[in-house]
Structures are given as C-alpha cells and as structure tokens.
Short mmCIF file of C-alpha atoms and ligand atoms in Angstrom, two decimals:
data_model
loop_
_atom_site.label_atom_id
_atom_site.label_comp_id
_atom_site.label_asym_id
_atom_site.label_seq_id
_atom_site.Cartn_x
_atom_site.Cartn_y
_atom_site.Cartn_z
CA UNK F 8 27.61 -21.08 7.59
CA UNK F 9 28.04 -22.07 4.09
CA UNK F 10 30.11 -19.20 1.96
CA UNK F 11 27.31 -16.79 0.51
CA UNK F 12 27.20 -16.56 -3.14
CA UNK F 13 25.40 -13.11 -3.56
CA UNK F 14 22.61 -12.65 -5.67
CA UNK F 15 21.38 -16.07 -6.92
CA UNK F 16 22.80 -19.54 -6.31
CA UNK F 17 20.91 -19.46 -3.03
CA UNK F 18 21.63 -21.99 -0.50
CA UNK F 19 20.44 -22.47 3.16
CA UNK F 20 22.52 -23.46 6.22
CA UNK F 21 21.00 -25.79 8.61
CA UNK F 22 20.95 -22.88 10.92
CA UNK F 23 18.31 -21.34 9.10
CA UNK F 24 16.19 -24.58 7.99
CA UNK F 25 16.04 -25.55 11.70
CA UNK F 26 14.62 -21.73 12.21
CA UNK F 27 12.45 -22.18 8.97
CA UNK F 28 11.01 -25.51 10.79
CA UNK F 29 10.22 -23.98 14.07
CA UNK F 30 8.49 -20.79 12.16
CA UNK F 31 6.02 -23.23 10.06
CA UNK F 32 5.10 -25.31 13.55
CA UNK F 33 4.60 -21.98 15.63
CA UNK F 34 3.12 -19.49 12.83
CA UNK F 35 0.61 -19.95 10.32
CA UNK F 36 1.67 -17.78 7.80
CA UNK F 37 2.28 -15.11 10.89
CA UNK F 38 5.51 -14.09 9.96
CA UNK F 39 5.30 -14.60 5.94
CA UNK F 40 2.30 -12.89 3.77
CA UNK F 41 0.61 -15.58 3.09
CA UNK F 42 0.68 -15.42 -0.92
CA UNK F 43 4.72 -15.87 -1.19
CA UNK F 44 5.23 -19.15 -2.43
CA UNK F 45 6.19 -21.24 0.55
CA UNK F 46 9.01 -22.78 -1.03
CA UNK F 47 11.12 -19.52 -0.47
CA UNK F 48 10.22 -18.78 2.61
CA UNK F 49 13.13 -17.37 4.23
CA UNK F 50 14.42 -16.16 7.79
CA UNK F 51 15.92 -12.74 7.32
CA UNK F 52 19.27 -11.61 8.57
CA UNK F 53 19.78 -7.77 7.87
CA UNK F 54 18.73 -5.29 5.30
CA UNK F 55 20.52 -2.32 4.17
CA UNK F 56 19.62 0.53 1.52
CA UNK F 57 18.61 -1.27 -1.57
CA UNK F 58 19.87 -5.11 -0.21
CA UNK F 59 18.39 -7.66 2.05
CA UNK F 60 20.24 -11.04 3.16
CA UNK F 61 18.76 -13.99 4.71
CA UNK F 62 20.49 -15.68 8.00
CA UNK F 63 22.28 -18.24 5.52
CA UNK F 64 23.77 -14.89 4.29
CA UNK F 65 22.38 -14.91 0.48
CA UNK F 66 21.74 -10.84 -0.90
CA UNK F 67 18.51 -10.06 -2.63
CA UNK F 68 17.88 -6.96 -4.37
CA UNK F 69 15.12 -5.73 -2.52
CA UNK F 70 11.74 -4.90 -4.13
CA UNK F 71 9.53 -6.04 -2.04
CA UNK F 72 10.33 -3.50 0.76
CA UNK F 73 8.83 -4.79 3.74
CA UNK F 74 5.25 -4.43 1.68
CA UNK F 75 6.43 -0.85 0.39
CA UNK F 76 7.02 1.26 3.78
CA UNK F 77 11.12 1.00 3.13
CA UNK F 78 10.67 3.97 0.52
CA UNK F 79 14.22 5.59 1.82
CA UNK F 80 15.79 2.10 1.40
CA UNK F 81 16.58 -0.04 4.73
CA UNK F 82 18.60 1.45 7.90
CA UNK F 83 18.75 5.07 5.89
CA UNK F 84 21.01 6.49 8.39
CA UNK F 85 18.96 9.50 9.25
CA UNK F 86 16.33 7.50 10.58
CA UNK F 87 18.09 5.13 12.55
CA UNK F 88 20.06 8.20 14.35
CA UNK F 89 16.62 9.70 14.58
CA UNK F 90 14.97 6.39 16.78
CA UNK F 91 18.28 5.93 18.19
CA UNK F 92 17.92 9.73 19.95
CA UNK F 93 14.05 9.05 20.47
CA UNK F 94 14.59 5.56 21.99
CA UNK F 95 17.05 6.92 24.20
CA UNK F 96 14.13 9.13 26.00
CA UNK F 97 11.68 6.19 26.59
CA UNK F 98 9.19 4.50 24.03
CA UNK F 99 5.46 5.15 24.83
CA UNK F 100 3.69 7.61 27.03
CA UNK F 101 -0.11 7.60 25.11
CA UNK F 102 0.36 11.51 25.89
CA UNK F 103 1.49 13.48 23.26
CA UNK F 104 5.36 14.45 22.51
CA UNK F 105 7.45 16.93 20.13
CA UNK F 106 7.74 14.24 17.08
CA UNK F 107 3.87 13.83 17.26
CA UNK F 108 3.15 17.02 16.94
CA UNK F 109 6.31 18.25 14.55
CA UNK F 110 4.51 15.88 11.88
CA UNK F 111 1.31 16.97 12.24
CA UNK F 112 2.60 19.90 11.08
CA UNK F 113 4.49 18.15 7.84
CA UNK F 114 1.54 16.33 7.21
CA UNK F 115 -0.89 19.11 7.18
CA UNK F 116 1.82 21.63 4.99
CA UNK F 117 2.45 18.41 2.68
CA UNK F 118 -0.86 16.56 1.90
CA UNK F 119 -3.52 18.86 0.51
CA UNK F 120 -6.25 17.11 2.53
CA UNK F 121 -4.84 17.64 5.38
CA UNK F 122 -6.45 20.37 7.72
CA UNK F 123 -6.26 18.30 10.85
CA UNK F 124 -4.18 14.89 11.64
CA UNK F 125 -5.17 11.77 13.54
CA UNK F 126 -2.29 8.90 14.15
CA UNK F 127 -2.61 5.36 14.54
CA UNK F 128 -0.47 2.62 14.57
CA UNK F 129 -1.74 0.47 11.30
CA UNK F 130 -2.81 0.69 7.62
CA UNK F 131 -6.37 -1.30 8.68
CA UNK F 132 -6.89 1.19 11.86
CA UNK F 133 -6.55 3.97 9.61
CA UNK F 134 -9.02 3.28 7.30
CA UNK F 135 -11.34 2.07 10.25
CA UNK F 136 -11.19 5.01 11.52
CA UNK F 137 -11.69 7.17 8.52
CA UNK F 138 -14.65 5.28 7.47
CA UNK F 139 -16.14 5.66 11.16
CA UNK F 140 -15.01 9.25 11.12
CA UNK F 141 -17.04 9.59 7.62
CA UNK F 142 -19.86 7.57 8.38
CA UNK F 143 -20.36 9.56 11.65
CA UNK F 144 -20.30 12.73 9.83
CA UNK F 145 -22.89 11.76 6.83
CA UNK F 146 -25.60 9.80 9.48
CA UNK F 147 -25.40 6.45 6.97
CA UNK F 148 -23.69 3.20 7.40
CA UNK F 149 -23.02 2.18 3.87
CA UNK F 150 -19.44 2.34 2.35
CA UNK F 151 -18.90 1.59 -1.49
CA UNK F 152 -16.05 0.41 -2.20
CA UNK F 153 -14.24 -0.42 -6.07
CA UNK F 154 -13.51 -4.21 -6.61
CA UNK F 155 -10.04 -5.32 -6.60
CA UNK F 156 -9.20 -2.34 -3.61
CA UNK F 157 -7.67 -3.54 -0.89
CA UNK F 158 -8.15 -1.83 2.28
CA UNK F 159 -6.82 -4.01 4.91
CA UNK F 160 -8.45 -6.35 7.80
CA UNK F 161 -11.70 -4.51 8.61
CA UNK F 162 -14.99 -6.81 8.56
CA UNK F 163 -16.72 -4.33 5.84
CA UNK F 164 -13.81 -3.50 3.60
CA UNK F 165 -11.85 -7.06 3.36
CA UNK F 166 -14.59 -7.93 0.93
CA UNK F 167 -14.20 -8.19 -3.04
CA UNK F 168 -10.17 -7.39 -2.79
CA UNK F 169 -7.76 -8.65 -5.46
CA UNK F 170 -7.74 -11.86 -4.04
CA UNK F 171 -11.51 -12.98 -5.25
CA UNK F 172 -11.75 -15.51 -7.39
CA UNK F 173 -15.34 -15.42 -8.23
CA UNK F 174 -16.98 -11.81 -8.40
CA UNK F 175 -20.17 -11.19 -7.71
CA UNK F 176 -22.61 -8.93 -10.27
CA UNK F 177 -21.84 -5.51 -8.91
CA UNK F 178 -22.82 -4.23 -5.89
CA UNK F 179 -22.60 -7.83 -4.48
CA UNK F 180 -19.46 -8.05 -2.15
CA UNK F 181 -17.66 -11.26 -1.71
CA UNK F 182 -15.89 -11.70 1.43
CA UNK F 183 -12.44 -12.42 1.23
CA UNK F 184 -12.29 -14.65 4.74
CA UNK F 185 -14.02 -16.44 7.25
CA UNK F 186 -14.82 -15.29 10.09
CA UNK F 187 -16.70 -12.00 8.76
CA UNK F 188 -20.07 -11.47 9.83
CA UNK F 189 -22.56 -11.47 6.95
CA UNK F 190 -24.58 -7.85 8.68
CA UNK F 191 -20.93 -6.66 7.24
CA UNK F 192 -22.06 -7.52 3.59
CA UNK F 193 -25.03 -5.94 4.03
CA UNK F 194 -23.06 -2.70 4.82
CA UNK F 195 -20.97 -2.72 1.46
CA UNK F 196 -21.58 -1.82 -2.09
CA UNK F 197 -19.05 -2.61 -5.08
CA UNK F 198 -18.59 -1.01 -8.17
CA UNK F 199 -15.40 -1.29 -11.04
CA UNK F 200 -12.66 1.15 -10.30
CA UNK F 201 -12.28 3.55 -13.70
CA UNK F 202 -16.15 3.28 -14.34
CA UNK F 203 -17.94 6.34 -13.69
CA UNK F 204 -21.26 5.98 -15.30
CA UNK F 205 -21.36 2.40 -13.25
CA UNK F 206 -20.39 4.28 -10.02
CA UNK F 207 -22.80 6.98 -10.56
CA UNK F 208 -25.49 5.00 -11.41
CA UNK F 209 -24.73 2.99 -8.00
CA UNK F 210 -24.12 6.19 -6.06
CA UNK F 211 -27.19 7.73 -7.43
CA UNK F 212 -29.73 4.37 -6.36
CA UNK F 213 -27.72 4.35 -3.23
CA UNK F 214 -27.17 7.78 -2.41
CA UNK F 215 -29.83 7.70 1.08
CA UNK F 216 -28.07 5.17 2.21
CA UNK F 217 -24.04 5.58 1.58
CA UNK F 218 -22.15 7.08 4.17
CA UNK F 219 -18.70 6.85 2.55
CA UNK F 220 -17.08 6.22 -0.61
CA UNK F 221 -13.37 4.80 -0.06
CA UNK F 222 -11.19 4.09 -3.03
CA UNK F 223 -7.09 3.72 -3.89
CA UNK F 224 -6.86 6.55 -6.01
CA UNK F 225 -4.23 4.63 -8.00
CA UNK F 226 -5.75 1.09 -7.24
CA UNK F 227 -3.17 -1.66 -6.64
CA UNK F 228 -0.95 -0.40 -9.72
CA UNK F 229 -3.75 0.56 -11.46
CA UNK F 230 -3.69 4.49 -12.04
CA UNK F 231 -7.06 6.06 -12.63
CA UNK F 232 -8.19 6.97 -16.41
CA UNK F 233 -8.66 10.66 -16.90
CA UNK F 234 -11.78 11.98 -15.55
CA UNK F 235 -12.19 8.97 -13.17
CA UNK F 236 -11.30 10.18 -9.64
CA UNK F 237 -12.35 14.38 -10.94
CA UNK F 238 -15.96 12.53 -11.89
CA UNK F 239 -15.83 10.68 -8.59
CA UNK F 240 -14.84 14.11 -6.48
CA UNK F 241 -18.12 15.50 -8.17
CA UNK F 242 -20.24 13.38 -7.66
CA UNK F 243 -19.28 12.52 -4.22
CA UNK F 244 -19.52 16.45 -3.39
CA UNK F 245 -22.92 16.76 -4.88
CA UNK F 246 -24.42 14.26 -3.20
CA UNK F 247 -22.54 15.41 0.36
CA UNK F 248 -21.13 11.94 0.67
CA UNK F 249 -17.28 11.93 2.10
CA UNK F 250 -15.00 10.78 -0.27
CA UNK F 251 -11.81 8.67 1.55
CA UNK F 252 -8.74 7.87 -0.27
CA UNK F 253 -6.58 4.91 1.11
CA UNK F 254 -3.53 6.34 0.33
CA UNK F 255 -1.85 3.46 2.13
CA UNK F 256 0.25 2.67 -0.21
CA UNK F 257 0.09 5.86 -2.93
CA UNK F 258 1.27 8.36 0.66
CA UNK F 259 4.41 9.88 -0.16
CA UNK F 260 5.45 7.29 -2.60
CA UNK F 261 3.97 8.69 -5.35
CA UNK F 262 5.03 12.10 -4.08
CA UNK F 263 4.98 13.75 -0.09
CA UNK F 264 1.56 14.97 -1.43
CA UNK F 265 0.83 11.06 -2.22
CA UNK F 266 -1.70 10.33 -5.05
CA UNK F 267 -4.15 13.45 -4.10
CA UNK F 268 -0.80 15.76 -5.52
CA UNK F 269 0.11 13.27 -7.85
CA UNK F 270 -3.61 13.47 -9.59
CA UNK F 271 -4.70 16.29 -8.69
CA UNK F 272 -7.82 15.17 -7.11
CA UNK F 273 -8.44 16.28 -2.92
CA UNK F 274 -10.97 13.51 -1.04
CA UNK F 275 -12.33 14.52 2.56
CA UNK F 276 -10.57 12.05 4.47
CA UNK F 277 -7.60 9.94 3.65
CA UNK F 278 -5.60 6.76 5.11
CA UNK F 279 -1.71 6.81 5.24
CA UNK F 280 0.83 4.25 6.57
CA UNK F 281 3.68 2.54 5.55
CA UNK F 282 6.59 4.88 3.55
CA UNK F 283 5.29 7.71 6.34
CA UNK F 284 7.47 6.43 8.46
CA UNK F 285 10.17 4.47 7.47
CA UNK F 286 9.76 1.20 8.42
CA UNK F 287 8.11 1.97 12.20
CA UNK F 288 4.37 1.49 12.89
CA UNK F 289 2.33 4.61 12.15
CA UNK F 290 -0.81 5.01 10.61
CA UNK F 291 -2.82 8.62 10.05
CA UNK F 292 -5.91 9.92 9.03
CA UNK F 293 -5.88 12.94 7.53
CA UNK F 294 -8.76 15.64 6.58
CA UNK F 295 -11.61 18.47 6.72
CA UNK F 296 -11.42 19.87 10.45
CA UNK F 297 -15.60 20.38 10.66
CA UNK F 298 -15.12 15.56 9.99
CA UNK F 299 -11.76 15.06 12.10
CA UNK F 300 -13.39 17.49 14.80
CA UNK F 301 -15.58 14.56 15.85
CA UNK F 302 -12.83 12.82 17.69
CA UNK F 303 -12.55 15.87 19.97
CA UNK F 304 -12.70 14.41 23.35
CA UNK F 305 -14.54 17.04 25.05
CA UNK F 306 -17.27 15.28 22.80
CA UNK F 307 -17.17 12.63 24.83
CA UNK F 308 -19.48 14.83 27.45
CA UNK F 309 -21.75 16.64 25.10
CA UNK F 310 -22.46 13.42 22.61
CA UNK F 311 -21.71 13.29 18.85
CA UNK F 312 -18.29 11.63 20.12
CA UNK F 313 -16.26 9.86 17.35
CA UNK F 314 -13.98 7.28 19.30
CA UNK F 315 -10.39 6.92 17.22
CA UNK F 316 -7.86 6.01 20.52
CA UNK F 317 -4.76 3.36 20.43
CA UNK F 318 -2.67 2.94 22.89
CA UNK F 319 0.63 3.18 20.16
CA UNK F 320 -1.46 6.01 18.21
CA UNK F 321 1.21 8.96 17.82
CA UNK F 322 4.06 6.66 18.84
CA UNK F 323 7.09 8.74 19.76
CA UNK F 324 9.84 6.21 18.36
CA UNK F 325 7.70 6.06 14.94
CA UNK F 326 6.87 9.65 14.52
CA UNK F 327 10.46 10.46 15.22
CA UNK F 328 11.23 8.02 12.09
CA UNK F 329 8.38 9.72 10.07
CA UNK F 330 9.59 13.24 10.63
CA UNK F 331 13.21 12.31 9.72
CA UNK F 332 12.04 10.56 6.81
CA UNK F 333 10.21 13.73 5.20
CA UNK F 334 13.14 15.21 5.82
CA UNK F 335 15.09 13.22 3.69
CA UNK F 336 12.39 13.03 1.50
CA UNK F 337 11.67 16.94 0.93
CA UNK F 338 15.61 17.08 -0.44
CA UNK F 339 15.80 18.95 -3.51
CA UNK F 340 15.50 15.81 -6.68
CA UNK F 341 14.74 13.21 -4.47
CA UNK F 342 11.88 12.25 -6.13
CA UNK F 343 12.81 13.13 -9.55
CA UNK F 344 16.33 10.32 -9.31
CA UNK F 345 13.82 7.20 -7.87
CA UNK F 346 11.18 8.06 -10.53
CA UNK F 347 13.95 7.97 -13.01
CA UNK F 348 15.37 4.93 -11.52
CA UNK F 349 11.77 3.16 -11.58
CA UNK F 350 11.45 3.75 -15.28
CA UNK F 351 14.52 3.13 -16.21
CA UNK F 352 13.73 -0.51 -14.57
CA UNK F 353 10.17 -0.33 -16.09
CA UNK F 354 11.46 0.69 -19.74
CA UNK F 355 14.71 -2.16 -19.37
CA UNK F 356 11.70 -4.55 -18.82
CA UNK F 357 9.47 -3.81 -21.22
CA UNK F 358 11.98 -4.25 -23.90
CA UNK F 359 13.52 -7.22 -22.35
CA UNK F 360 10.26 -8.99 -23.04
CA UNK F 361 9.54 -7.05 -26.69
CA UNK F 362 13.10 -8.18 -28.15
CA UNK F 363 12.08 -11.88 -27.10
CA UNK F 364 8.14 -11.55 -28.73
CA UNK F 365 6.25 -11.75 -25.55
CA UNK F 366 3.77 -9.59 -24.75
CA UNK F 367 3.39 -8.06 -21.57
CA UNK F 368 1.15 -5.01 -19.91
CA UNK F 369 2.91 -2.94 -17.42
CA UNK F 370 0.48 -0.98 -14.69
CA UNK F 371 1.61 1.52 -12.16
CA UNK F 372 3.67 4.63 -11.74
CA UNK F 373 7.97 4.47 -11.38
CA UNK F 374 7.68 3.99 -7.60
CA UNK F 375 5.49 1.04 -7.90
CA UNK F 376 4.56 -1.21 -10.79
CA UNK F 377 3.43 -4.83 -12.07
CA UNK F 378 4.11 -6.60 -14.98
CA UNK F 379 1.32 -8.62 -16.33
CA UNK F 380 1.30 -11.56 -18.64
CA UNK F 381 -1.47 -10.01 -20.43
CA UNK F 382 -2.73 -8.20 -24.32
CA UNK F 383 -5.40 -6.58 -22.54
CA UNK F 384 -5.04 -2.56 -21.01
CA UNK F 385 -5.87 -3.20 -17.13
CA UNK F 386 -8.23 -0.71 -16.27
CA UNK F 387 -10.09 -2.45 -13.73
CA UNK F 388 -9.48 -5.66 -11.28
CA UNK F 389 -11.78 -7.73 -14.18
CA UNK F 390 -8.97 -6.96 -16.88
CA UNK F 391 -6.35 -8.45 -14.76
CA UNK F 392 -8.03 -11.74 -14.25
CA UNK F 393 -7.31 -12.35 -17.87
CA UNK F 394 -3.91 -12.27 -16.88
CA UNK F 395 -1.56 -15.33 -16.56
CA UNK F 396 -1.01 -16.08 -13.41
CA UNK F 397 1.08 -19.06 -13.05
CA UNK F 398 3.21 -17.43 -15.95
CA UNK F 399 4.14 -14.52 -13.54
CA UNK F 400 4.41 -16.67 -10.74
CA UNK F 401 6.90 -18.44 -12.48
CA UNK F 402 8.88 -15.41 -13.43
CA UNK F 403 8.53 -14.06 -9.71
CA UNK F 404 9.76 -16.96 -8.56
CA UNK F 405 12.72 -17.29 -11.03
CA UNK F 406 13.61 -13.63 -9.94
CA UNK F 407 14.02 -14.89 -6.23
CA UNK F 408 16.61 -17.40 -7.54
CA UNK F 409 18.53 -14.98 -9.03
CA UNK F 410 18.75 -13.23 -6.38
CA UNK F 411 15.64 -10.50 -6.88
CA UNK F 412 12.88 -10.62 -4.32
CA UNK F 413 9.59 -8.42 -5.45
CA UNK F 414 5.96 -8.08 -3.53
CA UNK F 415 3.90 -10.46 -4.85
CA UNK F 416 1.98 -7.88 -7.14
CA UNK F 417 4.59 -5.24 -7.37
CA UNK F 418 7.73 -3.72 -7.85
CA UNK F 419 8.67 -1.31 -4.89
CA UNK F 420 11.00 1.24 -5.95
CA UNK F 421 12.98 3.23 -2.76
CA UNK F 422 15.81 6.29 -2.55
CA UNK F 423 18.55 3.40 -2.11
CA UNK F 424 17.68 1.91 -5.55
CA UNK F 425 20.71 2.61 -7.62
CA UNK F 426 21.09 2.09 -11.25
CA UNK F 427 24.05 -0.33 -10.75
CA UNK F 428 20.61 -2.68 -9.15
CA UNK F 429 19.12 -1.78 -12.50
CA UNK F 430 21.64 -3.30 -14.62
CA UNK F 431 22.02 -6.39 -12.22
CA UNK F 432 17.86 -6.75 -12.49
CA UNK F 433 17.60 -6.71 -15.80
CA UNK F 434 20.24 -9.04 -16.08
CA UNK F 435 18.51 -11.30 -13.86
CA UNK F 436 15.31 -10.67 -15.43
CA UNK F 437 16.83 -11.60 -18.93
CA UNK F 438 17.80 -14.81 -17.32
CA UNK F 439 14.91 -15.32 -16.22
CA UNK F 440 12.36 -14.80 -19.41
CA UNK F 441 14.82 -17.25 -21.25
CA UNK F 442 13.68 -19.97 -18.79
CA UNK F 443 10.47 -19.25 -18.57
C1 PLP M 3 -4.11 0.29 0.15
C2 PLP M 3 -3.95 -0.40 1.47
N1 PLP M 3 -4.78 -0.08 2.47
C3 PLP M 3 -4.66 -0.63 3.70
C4 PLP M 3 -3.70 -1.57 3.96
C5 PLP M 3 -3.57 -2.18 5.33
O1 PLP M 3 -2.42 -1.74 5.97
P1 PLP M 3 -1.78 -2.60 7.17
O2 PLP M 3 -1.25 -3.87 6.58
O3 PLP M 3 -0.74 -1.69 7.73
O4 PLP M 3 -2.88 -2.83 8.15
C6 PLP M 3 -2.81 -1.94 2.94
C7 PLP M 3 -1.76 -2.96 3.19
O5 PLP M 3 -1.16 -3.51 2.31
C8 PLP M 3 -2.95 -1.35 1.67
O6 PLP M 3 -2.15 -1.70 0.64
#
C-alpha cells in the first residue's frame, strides 16, 4: 500500500487497479452510476462522518453521499448501534416488527401528508407504487410528469429526465433507455416545471384522461418559483386529480417535513427514500387514508385491491436505521448548523468565482445545490441546457483530484459536514477555478 497523501495527490495501489479491472469485466456500470467519469472510478475502502477513502487509502471530502441518503454523515454512531441491536434479532420476517411500526408513527407526526404509511425497499418502487396507488384511485392511466424530473427506473416515468438530449415539443416524452415499451409513451404527458399556465393548459385538454400528476417539488436543485407548486395544488384539487410529490430526494433533507414543510405546499401522495434511513434500503409512500386504503388486503376478497407487497418492504434492519436517524435528526438546531454549513459553502463559492470574473448560477437549497456554468436564472430543465457542460465537468473532475468528490449534479450537504471541510473545499475549489 503506497503511503496515502490525504485529500488530493491521489494515487492507486495495484491492489485496487487489479479490483478496478475485475469490476469493469464483471459490471457494466453496476457498481458506479454510470455518469461519473470513468477515469475516477474508484473501489471504496471506508467512510466516516463527512470523509470517504478508497482501498489505496486516499480521503475525499464527501459530497456525493452515496447519491444523498448519508444526510447524518457516514457510520453516525447512533445508527450503527441501532442495526447493530436490530441485526442481532434476525434480518427479515415480511411480517411486521416494532421499528416498522415506531416510524410509521414518525412519519405520519413529521410529514404533513402523511395520514397512513406504506414501506418499500427503493426510490423507483416508491413512486411505482404511488402512481398505481393514484391512478387506482382517479380510474385514468395517464401521469404528467415536468421535464427534467427524475423519478427513477419505472417504464412510464424514466422518460424526458435530465439526461435528454433532444426534447420533444411538450407533451411528447422521450424515453431515456431502451428497452421501454412505446404503450408506456402513450401513458405520459410532459410539461416545464415552474410553468403554470403551460401545465394548466395541458391539465385542462388532458384532464379525462390524467390519473396522476407527479413532480419534485424542488426539481433536481431547481426550487419552485412562487405560486408554482400553490397553482399546481389548485388545480390538481379542482380537477380531483392526485397530486404525488417525489420527495426522494427533498424527504427530510430539506427538513423532517421534506419539501411539502419546506414550501408549504401538501400533495396526496408522496415518495420518500434515501436520507429516511441512513444509508439502509427503505422506501415509503406516504398519504390520504380514503388513496393508501386501497392496499388493504382484505381488498384482495371484495375487489378494488391495490397490490404494493415486497418481500424487504418494512425491513426491520432499515427501519431500525430510519427511526434512529429521526432521532438524531429531530435534535434541537440540527437543521439550522447543516443549513448554515451549506451556505456558508454555497456563499465561499459564489465569491470564489465573482473575485476571478466568471459567472456562475447557483440552484438549490443549503442541503443540496449545483453550480452552473451559466448567465441564465434556471427555472426549468430548458435553462440548464444552456449551461456548459464540459466546463463543469472539468471543474468536477478537478475537485476529485483535490481530494473533493460531489454527485454528478450536486452538492450533498450532511450533519458531519464541518466548517473545517468548508475551508479545505474552498481551498480546493480555488485551486481548482485557477486551472480551469
Ligand atoms: C427524485 C428521485 N426519485 C426517485 C429516485 C429513484 O430512487 P432509487 O435510486 O432508490 O430507486 C431518485 C434517485 O436518485 C430520485 O432522485
């Protein structure tokens, strides 16, 4: 093992190449998102709190977060006594145990949607199941969706995500994969996120047809302009269409309330995963008793049955990790110090590129932002494809040099960021815009 030089200078030992080699001949792109730049791909050792360090034993300043479910930092010691305990008393039974139920409790007393609670082991399965849950309950197939969302693997909603590179005129989906049927594009309608008179034109033509609306209330890191998601509650309402937030990402990282608290803005249904539970697979869907009350299995007998089952769903070990982690998380100031972390990162930034003339856009809220290599506001997925992307690439990738690893779209912010990380980003950062 060579001698680690923490944050930056990275170097591999053969140890890790040889593991790096086997990885690329065994999984295609299984075990690395696919839109990190392959030439720092990396085989990871350990993480702790704020750090993570590869096999060959270099540190990164973590902001990528596992994809942003690390919100309490990595190995937070309350959670790994918590699934040490739970692991200790087996670790599945499909029937239902004390952690399942203890945060169906927190979830219904934190997220104001919440009048009844159905787990699941994935982001994707959540939102199935919310859209089959709202489609059920309406009579209609159609789901619109806003272009640029991304709401996981299903066939109807992995369709005009922030990965297209050609839209379509709006409400023309374009599939973002093989492999999807086209009767699933018949099934979806797109509109642009922050436009209401677009979406209520489209919701008004459509309105016999749509089952569900489904949007990120703050989409990717773009936050909603005023009136957008209060004008989309409305109309949605009016109309007696349910309205689903993925709050995949948004769920308690914005705030335990997630982006519904945060905006002020209750859907019908909505999608949680990731920083619910620390780190452990769990996935819920959330919502009006008379919609979740068609998963009721005694259903089953008298028809009108809404199937939601998984064999993990309600997952002991996880929920054990999720209820520990709202534990943490409901201490007094906890979110008050990460916001204040996050913009003190997000202010550092934007001045870092102001004192050297470049001009940037940066989207999100403290727990999770982008910078853009853009003069244009981003309101909508269309204002970021004016954006230069090889330029922020480049910086992204100079960051992992130094030592700074960020999701490929975002900054994550967690509870383990300190400001001591802040100071050492920034000065990587600074490093990095001079080189750019
Ligand atoms: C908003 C949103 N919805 C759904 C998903 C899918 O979640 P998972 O990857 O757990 O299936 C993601 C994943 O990144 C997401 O960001």
């Amino acid at each position: 093992m060579t001698d680690p030089d923490p944050l930056g200078s990275r170097s591999l030992t053969g140890h890790e190449e040889d593991l790096l080699a086997c990885a690329a001949s065994l999984l295609p792109s299984g075990a690395r998102h696919p839109t990190m730049n392959p030439a720092h791909a990396m085989v990871v050792g350990t993480a702790s709190g704020s750090r993570l360090t590869d096999v060959s034993g270099n540190e990164y300043i973590d902001y990528l977060l596992g994809s942003g479910p690390m919100l309490l930092g990595h190995a937070h010691p309350a959670v790994t006594e918590a699934v040490s305990e739970r692991l200790r008393m087996g670790g599945s039974y499909l029937l239902v145990s004390e952690p399942t139920i203890e945060l169906a409790v927190k979830l219904v007393e934190h997220v104001p949607c919440a009048e009844r609670v159905c787990l699941t082991s994935t982001g994707s399965e959540a939102v199935m199941h919310a859209l089959r849950l709202a489609r059920a309950f309406r009579g209609r197939d159609k789901v619109l969706k806003f272009e640029g969302g991304y709401h996981g693997q299903g066939d109807c909603v992995l369709m005009s995500n922030q990965w297209t590179r050609t839209p379509a005129d709006f409400p023309t989906p374009v599939p973002n994969s093989l492999g999807i049927p086209h009767s699933a594009e018949t099934e979806v309608l797109v509109a642009p996120f922050n436009d209401l008179a677009a979406t209520t034109a489209l919701i008004e033509r459509w309105e016999d047809d749509l089952g569900t609306v489904i949007v990120e209330p703050m989409q990717r890191t773009i936050p909603p302009v005023a009136g957008f998601l209060e004008g989309l509650r409305d109309l949605t309402a009016r109309t007696g269409i349910p309205l689903v937030f993925d709050e995949v990402v948004t769920g308690f990282r914005l705030g335990l309330g997630g982006a519904q608290s945060h905006y002020g803005v209750t859907p019908d249904l909505c999608a949680l995963s990731k920083s619910i539970s620390a780190g452990f697979p769990l996935a819920a869907v959330c919502g009006r008793g008379d919609i979740l009350e068609l998963a009721e299995g005694y259903r089953k007998l008298t028809g009108g049955y809404v199937s939601l089952t998984g064999t993990y769903s309600g997952n002991p070990v996880s929920c054990a990790a999720a209820c520990a982690a709202i534990e943490v998380l409901e201490g007094e100031g906890v979110y008050d110090a990460m916001y204040a972390i996050g913009n003190r990162l997000r202010i550092g930034l934007e001045s870092l590129f102001a004192d050297r003339g470049i001009t940037v856009r940066v989207s999100g809220e403290a727990p999770a932002f982008e910078v853009w290599f853009t003069d244009i506001d981003l309101v909508d997925f269309r204002s970021t494809l004016a954006a230069d992307q090889a330029l922020s690439a480049r910086f992204a990738s100079g960051l992992f040099e130094r030592g700074v690893l960020k999701a490929h779209e975002k900054f994550f912010l967690s509870l383990a960021h300190t400001d001591e990380d802040v100071d050492l980003t920034l000065e990587a950062c600074a490093g990095d815009i001079d080189a750019l």
